[in-house]
Coordinates of N, CA and C in Angstrom, one line a residue:
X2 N 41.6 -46.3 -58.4 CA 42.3 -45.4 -57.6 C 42.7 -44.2 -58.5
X3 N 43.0 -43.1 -57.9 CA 43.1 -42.2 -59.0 C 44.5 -41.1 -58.2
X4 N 44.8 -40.0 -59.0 CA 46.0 -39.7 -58.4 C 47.6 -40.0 -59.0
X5 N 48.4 -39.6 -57.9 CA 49.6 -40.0 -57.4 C 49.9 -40.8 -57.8
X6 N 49.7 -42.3 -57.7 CA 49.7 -43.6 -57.4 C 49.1 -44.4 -59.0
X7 N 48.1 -44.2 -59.8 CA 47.8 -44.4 -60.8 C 48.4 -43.2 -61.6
X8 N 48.4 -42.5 -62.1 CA 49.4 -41.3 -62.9 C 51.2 -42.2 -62.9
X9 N 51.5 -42.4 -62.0 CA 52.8 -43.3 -61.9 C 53.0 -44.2 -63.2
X10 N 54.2 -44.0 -63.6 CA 54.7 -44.8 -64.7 C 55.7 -46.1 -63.9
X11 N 55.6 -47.2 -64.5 CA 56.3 -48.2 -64.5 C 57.7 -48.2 -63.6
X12 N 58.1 -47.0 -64.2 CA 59.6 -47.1 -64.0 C 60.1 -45.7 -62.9
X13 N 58.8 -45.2 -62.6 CA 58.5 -44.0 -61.7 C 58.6 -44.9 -60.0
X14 N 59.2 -44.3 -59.2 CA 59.1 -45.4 -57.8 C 58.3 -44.3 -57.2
X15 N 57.3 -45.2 -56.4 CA 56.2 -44.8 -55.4 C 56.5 -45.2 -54.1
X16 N 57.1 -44.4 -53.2 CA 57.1 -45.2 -51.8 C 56.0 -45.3 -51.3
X17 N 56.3 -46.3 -50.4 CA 55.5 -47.1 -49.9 C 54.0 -46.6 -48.9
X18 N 54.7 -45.3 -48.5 CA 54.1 -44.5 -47.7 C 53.1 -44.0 -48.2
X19 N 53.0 -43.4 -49.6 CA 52.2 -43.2 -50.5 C 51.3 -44.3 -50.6
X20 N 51.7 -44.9 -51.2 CA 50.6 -46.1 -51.6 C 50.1 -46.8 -50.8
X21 N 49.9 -46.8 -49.4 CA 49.3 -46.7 -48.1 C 48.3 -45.7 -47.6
X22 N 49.1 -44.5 -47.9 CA 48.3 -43.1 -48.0 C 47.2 -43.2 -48.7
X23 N 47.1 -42.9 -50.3 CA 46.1 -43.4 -51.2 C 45.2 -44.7 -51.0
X24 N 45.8 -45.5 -50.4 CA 44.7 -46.8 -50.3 C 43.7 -46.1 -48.9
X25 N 44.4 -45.7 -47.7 CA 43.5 -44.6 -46.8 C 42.6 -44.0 -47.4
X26 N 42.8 -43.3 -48.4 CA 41.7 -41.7 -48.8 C 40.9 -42.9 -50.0
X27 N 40.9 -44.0 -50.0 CA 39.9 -45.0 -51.2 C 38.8 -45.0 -49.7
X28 N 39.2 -45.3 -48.5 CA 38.4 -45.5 -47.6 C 37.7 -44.4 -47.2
X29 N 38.4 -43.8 -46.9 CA 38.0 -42.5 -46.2 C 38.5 -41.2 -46.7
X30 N 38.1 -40.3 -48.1 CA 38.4 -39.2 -48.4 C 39.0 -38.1 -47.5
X31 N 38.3 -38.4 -46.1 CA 38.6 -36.7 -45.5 C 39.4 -36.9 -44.6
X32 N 40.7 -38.6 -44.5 CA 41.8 -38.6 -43.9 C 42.9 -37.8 -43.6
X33 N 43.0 -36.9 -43.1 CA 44.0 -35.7 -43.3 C 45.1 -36.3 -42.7
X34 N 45.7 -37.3 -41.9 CA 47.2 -37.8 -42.0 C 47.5 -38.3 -43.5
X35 N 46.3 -39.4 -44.1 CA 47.0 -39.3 -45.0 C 47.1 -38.6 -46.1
X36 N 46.6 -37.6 -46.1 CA 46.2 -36.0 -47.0 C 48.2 -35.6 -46.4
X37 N 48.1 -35.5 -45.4 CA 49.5 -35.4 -45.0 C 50.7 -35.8 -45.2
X38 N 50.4 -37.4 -45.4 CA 51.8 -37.6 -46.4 C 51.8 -37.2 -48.1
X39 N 50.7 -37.4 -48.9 CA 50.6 -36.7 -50.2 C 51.3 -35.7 -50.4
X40 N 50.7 -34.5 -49.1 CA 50.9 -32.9 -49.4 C 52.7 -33.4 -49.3
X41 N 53.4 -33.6 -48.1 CA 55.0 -33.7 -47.7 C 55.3 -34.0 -49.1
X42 N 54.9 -35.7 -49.6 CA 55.4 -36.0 -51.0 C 55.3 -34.7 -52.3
X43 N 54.1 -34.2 -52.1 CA 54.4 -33.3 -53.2 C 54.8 -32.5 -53.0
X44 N 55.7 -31.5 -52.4 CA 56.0 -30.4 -52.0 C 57.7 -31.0 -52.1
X45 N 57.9 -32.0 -52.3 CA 59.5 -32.6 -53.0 C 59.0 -33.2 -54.0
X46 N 58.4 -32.5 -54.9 CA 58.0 -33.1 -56.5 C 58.3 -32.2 -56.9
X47 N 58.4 -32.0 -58.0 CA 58.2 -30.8 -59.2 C 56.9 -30.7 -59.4
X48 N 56.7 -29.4 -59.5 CA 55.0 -28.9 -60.0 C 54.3 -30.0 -60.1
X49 N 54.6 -29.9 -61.9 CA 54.5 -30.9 -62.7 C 53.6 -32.4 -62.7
X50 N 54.7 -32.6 -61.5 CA 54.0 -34.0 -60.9 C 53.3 -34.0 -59.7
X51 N 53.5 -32.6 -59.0 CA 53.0 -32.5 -57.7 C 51.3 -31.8 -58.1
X52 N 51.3 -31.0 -59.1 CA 49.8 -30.6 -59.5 C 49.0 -31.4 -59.5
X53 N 48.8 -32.5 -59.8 CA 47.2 -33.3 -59.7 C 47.1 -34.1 -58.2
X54 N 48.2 -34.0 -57.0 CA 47.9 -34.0 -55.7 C 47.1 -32.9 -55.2
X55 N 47.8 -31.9 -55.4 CA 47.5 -30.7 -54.9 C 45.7 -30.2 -55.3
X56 N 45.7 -30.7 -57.0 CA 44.3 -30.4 -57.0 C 43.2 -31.3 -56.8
X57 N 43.5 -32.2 -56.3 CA 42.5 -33.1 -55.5 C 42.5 -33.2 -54.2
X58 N 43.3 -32.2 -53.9 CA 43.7 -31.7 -52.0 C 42.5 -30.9 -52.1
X59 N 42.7 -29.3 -52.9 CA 41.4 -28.2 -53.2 C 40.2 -29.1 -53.2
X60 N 39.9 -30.0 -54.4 CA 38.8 -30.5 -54.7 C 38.0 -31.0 -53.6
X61 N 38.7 -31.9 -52.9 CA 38.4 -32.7 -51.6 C 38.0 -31.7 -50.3
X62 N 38.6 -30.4 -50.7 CA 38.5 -29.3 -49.4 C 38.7 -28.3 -49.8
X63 N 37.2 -27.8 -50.7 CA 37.5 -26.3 -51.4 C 37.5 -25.5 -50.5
X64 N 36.6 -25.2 -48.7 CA 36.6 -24.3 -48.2 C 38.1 -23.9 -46.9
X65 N 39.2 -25.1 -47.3 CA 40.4 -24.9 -46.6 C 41.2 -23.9 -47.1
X66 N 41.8 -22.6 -47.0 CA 42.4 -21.5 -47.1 C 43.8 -22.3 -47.3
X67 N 44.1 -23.2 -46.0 CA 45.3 -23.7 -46.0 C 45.5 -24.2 -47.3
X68 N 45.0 -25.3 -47.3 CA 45.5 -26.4 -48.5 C 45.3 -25.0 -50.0
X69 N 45.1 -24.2 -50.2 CA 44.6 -23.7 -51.3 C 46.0 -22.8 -51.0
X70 N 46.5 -22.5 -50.1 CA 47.9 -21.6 -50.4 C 48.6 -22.4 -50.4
X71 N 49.0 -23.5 -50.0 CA 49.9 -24.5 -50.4 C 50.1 -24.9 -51.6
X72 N 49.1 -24.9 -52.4 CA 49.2 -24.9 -53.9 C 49.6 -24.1 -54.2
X73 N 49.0 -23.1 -54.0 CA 49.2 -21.3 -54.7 C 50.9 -21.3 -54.9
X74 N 51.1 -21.5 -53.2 CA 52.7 -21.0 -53.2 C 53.3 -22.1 -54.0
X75 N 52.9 -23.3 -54.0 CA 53.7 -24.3 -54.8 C 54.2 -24.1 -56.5
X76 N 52.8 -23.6 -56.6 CA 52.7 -22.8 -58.6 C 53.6 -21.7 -58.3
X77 N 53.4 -21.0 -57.2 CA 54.1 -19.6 -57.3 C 55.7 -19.7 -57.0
X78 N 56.4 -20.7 -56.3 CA 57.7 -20.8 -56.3 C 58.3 -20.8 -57.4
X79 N 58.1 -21.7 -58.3 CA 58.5 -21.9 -59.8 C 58.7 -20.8 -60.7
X80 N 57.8 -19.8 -60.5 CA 57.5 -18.5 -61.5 C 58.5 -18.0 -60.5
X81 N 59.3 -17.9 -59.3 CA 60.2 -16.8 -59.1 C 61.4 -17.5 -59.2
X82 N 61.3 -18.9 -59.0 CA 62.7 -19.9 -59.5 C 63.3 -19.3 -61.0
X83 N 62.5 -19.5 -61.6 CA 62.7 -19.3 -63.2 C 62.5 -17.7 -63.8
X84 N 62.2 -17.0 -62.7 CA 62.8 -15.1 -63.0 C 63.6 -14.8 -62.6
X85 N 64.7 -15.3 -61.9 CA 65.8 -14.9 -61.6 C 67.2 -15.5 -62.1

């Protein structure tokens, strides 16, 4: 399994919801509910840890506009957080 869910350290908590979600997209990549709880989870992550969701959202769906500004603005929040 790759992601979210493997990237997780020991002492990192994963709900449950997640690791539900990810066991979904082992089955079926182009699950978009559970593409749906990922995106919610990462969008209350920090970049950081939300970046390798987000780019396996693109990867999974390079020709979605949506999912590609969702990232965008996700990277782009941070850069106006930290100029002001």
């Amino acid at each position: 399994m790759s992601g979210y869910v493997q990237g997780a350290s020991a002492a990192e908590y994963v709900p449950e919801k997640v690791k539900k979600a990810e066991k979904k997209l082992e089955d079926n990549p182009y699950d978009l509910d559970a593409w749906s709880i990922l995106i919610r989870e990462a969008q209350n992550q920090p970049i950081d840890k939300a970046r390798k969701t987000y780019e396996r959202l693109v990867a999974q769906f390079p020709s979605s506009g949506r999912f590609w500004k969702l990232y965008i603005e996700a990277e782009v929040n941070i850069f106006i957080f930290f100029s002001y």
